[in-house]
Amino acid sequence: MSAVREIRRHSLAAVIPVICFAAIGYFAYHAMEGEHGINAYTRLTLQIQDTKAALVEVTGERRTLERRVGLLRADGLDADMLEEQGKRVLGLLRPGDRVILGR
């Protein structure tokens, strides 16, 4: 009977450390893999960098398009741009064509 009592006493003494290690493991896992964990933070940081790079690219493309549209406006109509767009719309401009305008 005393052996059973010794085993019970040692097992009860081991319960608290086991519960503490389980809690530490649970929180450590969720700190790494959870919705707001370190891995999620890293993924979001990379996504932000990719989005910023895409923003820079799209902003440059928008500026180019705005400049080209500005050349087609009536108050600042550029003859070269008008000819290029006319050929493109009419299907007369082929890849590799070079337009040389004489004045």
Coordinates of N, CA and C in Angstrom, one line a residue:
M1 N 0.8 -1.2 0.0 CA 0.0 0.0 0.0 C 0.9 1.3 0.0
S2 N 2.0 1.2 0.6 CA 2.8 2.4 0.7 C 3.4 2.7 -0.7
A3 N 3.6 1.6 -1.5 CA 4.2 1.9 -2.9 C 3.1 2.6 -3.7
V4 N 1.9 2.2 -3.6 CA 0.8 2.9 -4.3 C 0.8 4.4 -3.9
R5 N 0.9 4.6 -2.6 CA 0.9 6.0 -2.1 C 2.0 6.8 -2.6
E6 N 3.2 6.2 -2.7 CA 4.4 6.9 -3.2 C 4.2 7.2 -4.7
I7 N 3.6 6.3 -5.4 CA 3.4 6.6 -6.9 C 2.4 7.7 -7.0
R8 N 1.3 7.7 -6.2 CA 0.3 8.7 -6.3 C 0.9 10.1 -5.9
R9 N 1.7 10.1 -4.9 CA 2.3 11.4 -4.5 C 3.3 11.9 -5.6
H10 N 4.1 11.1 -6.2 CA 5.0 11.5 -7.3 C 4.2 11.9 -8.5
S11 N 3.1 11.2 -8.8 CA 2.4 11.6 -10.0 C 1.6 12.9 -9.8
L12 N 1.1 13.1 -8.6 CA 0.5 14.4 -8.3 C 1.5 15.6 -8.4
A13 N 2.7 15.3 -8.0 CA 3.7 16.3 -8.1 C 4.1 16.6 -9.5
A14 N 3.9 15.7 -10.4 CA 4.3 15.8 -11.8 C 3.2 16.5 -12.7
V15 N 2.0 16.5 -12.1 CA 0.8 17.0 -12.9 C 1.0 18.5 -13.2
I16 N 1.4 19.3 -12.2 CA 1.6 20.7 -12.4 C 2.6 21.1 -13.5
P17 N 3.8 20.5 -13.4 CA 4.8 20.8 -14.5 C 4.3 20.3 -15.9
V18 N 3.6 19.2 -15.9 CA 3.1 18.7 -17.2 C 2.1 19.7 -17.8
I19 N 1.2 20.2 -16.9 CA 0.2 21.2 -17.3 C 0.9 22.5 -17.8
C20 N 1.9 22.9 -17.1 CA 2.6 24.1 -17.4 C 3.3 24.0 -18.8
F21 N 4.0 22.8 -19.0 CA 4.6 22.6 -20.3 C 3.6 22.5 -21.4
A22 N 2.5 22.0 -21.2 CA 1.5 21.9 -22.2 C 1.0 23.3 -22.5
A23 N 0.8 24.1 -21.5 CA 0.3 25.5 -21.7 C 1.4 26.3 -22.5
I24 N 2.6 26.1 -22.1 CA 3.7 26.8 -22.8 C 3.8 26.4 -24.3
G25 N 3.7 25.1 -24.5 CA 3.7 24.6 -25.9 C 2.5 25.1 -26.7
Y26 N 1.3 25.2 -26.1 CA 0.1 25.7 -26.8 C 0.3 27.1 -27.2
F27 N 0.8 28.0 -26.3 CA 1.0 29.4 -26.6 C 2.1 29.6 -27.5
A28 N 3.2 28.8 -27.4 CA 4.3 28.9 -28.3 C 3.9 28.6 -29.8
Y29 N 3.1 27.5 -29.9 CA 2.6 27.1 -31.2 C 1.8 28.2 -31.8
H30 N 0.8 28.8 -31.1 CA 0.0 29.8 -31.6 C 0.7 31.2 -31.8
A31 N 1.8 31.4 -31.1 CA 2.6 32.6 -31.3 C 3.3 32.5 -32.7
M32 N 3.6 31.3 -33.1 CA 4.3 31.1 -34.4 C 3.2 30.9 -35.5
E33 N 2.3 30.1 -35.3 CA 1.4 29.6 -36.4 C 0.0 30.3 -36.4
G34 N -0.3 31.0 -35.4 CA -1.7 31.5 -35.2 C -2.0 32.6 -36.2
E35 N -3.2 33.0 -36.2 CA -3.8 34.1 -37.1 C -3.0 35.4 -36.9
H36 N -2.5 35.7 -35.7 CA -1.7 36.9 -35.5 C -0.3 36.6 -35.1
G37 N 0.2 35.4 -35.5 CA 1.5 34.9 -35.1 C 2.6 35.5 -36.0
I38 N 3.8 35.0 -35.7 CA 5.0 35.5 -36.4 C 5.0 35.2 -37.9
N39 N 4.5 34.0 -38.3 CA 4.5 33.6 -39.7 C 3.4 34.4 -40.4
A40 N 2.3 34.7 -39.8 CA 1.3 35.6 -40.4 C 1.9 37.0 -40.6
Y41 N 2.6 37.5 -39.7 CA 3.2 38.8 -39.8 C 4.2 38.8 -41.0
T42 N 5.0 37.8 -41.1 CA 6.0 37.7 -42.2 C 5.2 37.7 -43.5
R43 N 4.2 36.9 -43.6 CA 3.4 36.8 -44.9 C 2.8 38.1 -45.2
L44 N 2.3 38.8 -44.2 CA 1.7 40.1 -44.5 C 2.7 41.2 -44.9
T45 N 3.9 41.1 -44.3 CA 5.0 42.0 -44.6 C 5.4 41.8 -46.1
L46 N 5.5 40.6 -46.5 CA 5.9 40.3 -47.9 C 4.8 40.7 -48.9
Q47 N 3.6 40.5 -48.5 CA 2.4 40.9 -49.3 C 2.4 42.5 -49.4
I48 N 2.7 43.2 -48.4 CA 2.8 44.6 -48.4 C 3.9 45.1 -49.4
Q49 N 5.1 44.4 -49.3 CA 6.2 44.8 -50.2 C 5.8 44.6 -51.7
D50 N 5.1 43.4 -51.9 CA 4.7 43.1 -53.3 C 3.7 44.1 -53.8
T51 N 2.7 44.5 -52.9 CA 1.7 45.5 -53.3 C 2.3 46.9 -53.5
K52 N 3.3 47.3 -52.7 CA 4.0 48.5 -52.9 C 4.7 48.5 -54.3
A53 N 5.3 47.4 -54.6 CA 6.0 47.3 -55.9 C 5.0 47.4 -57.1
A54 N 3.9 46.8 -56.9 CA 2.9 46.9 -57.9 C 2.3 48.3 -58.0
L55 N 2.2 49.0 -56.9 CA 1.7 50.3 -56.9 C 2.7 51.2 -57.7
V56 N 3.9 51.1 -57.5 CA 4.9 51.9 -58.2 C 4.8 51.7 -59.7
E57 N 4.7 50.4 -60.1 CA 4.6 50.0 -61.5 C 3.3 50.7 -62.1
V58 N 2.2 50.5 -61.4 CA 0.9 51.0 -61.9 C 0.9 52.5 -62.0
T59 N 1.6 53.2 -61.0 CA 1.6 54.6 -61.0 C 2.4 55.1 -62.2
G60 N 3.5 54.5 -62.5 CA 4.3 54.9 -63.6 C 3.5 54.7 -64.9
E61 N 2.8 53.6 -65.0 CA 2.0 53.3 -66.2 C 0.9 54.4 -66.3
R62 N 0.3 54.8 -65.2 CA -0.7 55.8 -65.2 C -0.2 57.1 -65.7
R63 N 1.0 57.5 -65.2 CA 1.6 58.7 -65.6 C 1.9 58.7 -67.1
T64 N 2.3 57.6 -67.7 CA 2.6 57.5 -69.1 C 1.3 57.7 -69.9
L65 N 0.2 57.0 -69.4 CA -1.1 57.1 -70.1 C -1.7 58.5 -70.0
E66 N -1.5 59.2 -68.8 CA -2.0 60.5 -68.7 C -1.2 61.5 -69.6
R67 N 0.0 61.3 -69.8 CA 0.8 62.1 -70.7 C 0.4 61.9 -72.1
R68 N 0.1 60.7 -72.5 CA -0.3 60.4 -73.9 C -1.7 60.9 -74.1
V69 N -2.6 60.8 -73.1 CA -4.0 61.4 -73.2 C -3.9 62.9 -73.3
G70 N -3.0 63.5 -72.6 CA -2.8 65.0 -72.7 C -2.4 65.4 -74.1
L71 N -1.6 64.6 -74.7 CA -1.2 64.9 -76.1 C -2.3 64.9 -77.1
L72 N -3.4 64.1 -76.8 CA -4.5 64.0 -77.7 C -5.6 65.0 -77.4
R73 N -5.5 65.8 -76.4 CA -6.5 66.8 -76.1 C -6.5 67.9 -77.1
A74 N -7.7 68.5 -77.3 CA -7.8 69.5 -78.3 C -6.9 70.7 -78.1
D75 N -6.7 71.1 -76.9 CA -5.9 72.3 -76.6 C -4.4 72.1 -76.8
G76 N -4.0 70.8 -76.8 CA -2.6 70.6 -77.0 C -2.4 69.4 -77.9
L77 N -3.1 69.4 -79.0 CA -3.1 68.3 -80.0 C -1.7 68.2 -80.6
D78 N -1.2 67.0 -80.6 CA 0.1 66.7 -81.2 C -0.1 66.0 -82.5
A79 N 0.4 66.5 -83.6 CA 0.1 65.8 -84.9 C 0.7 64.4 -84.9
D80 N 1.9 64.2 -84.4 CA 2.5 62.9 -84.4 C 1.7 61.9 -83.6
M81 N 1.2 62.3 -82.5 CA 0.4 61.4 -81.7 C -1.0 61.1 -82.4
L82 N -1.5 62.1 -83.0 CA -2.8 61.9 -83.8 C -2.6 61.0 -84.9
E83 N -1.5 61.1 -85.6 CA -1.2 60.2 -86.8 C -1.0 58.8 -86.3
E84 N -0.3 58.6 -85.2 CA 0.0 57.3 -84.7 C -1.3 56.6 -84.2
Q85 N -2.2 57.4 -83.5 CA -3.4 56.8 -83.1 C -4.3 56.5 -84.2
G86 N -4.4 57.4 -85.2 CA -5.2 57.1 -86.4 C -4.8 55.9 -87.1
K87 N -3.5 55.7 -87.3 CA -3.0 54.5 -88.0 C -3.4 53.2 -87.2
R88 N -3.2 53.3 -85.9 CA -3.5 52.2 -85.0 C -5.0 51.8 -85.1
V89 N -5.9 52.8 -85.1 CA -7.3 52.6 -85.1 C -7.7 52.0 -86.5
L90 N -7.2 52.5 -87.5 CA -7.5 52.1 -88.9 C -6.8 50.8 -89.3
G91 N -5.9 50.3 -88.4 CA -5.2 49.1 -88.7 C -4.1 49.2 -89.7
L92 N -3.6 50.4 -89.9 CA -2.5 50.6 -90.9 C -1.1 50.6 -90.2
L93 N -1.1 50.5 -88.9 CA 0.2 50.5 -88.2 C 0.5 49.0 -87.9
R94 N 1.6 48.6 -88.4 CA 2.1 47.2 -88.1 C 3.2 47.2 -87.2
P95 N 3.4 46.1 -86.5 CA 4.6 46.0 -85.6 C 5.9 46.2 -86.3
G96 N 6.7 47.0 -85.8 CA 8.0 47.2 -86.5 C 8.0 48.4 -87.4
D97 N 6.8 49.0 -87.7 CA 6.7 50.2 -88.5 C 7.4 51.4 -87.9
R98 N 8.1 52.2 -88.6 CA 8.7 53.4 -88.1 C 8.1 54.6 -88.9
V99 N 7.7 55.5 -88.1 CA 7.1 56.7 -88.7 C 8.1 57.8 -88.7
I100 N 8.5 58.3 -89.9 CA 9.4 59.5 -90.0 C 8.7 60.6 -90.6
L101 N 8.5 61.7 -89.8 CA 7.8 62.8 -90.2 C 8.7 63.9 -90.7
G102 N 8.4 64.5 -91.8 CA 9.2 65.6 -92.3 C 8.5 66.9 -92.1
R103 N 9.2 67.9 -91.9 CA 8.5 69.2 -91.6 C 8.9 70.2 -92.7

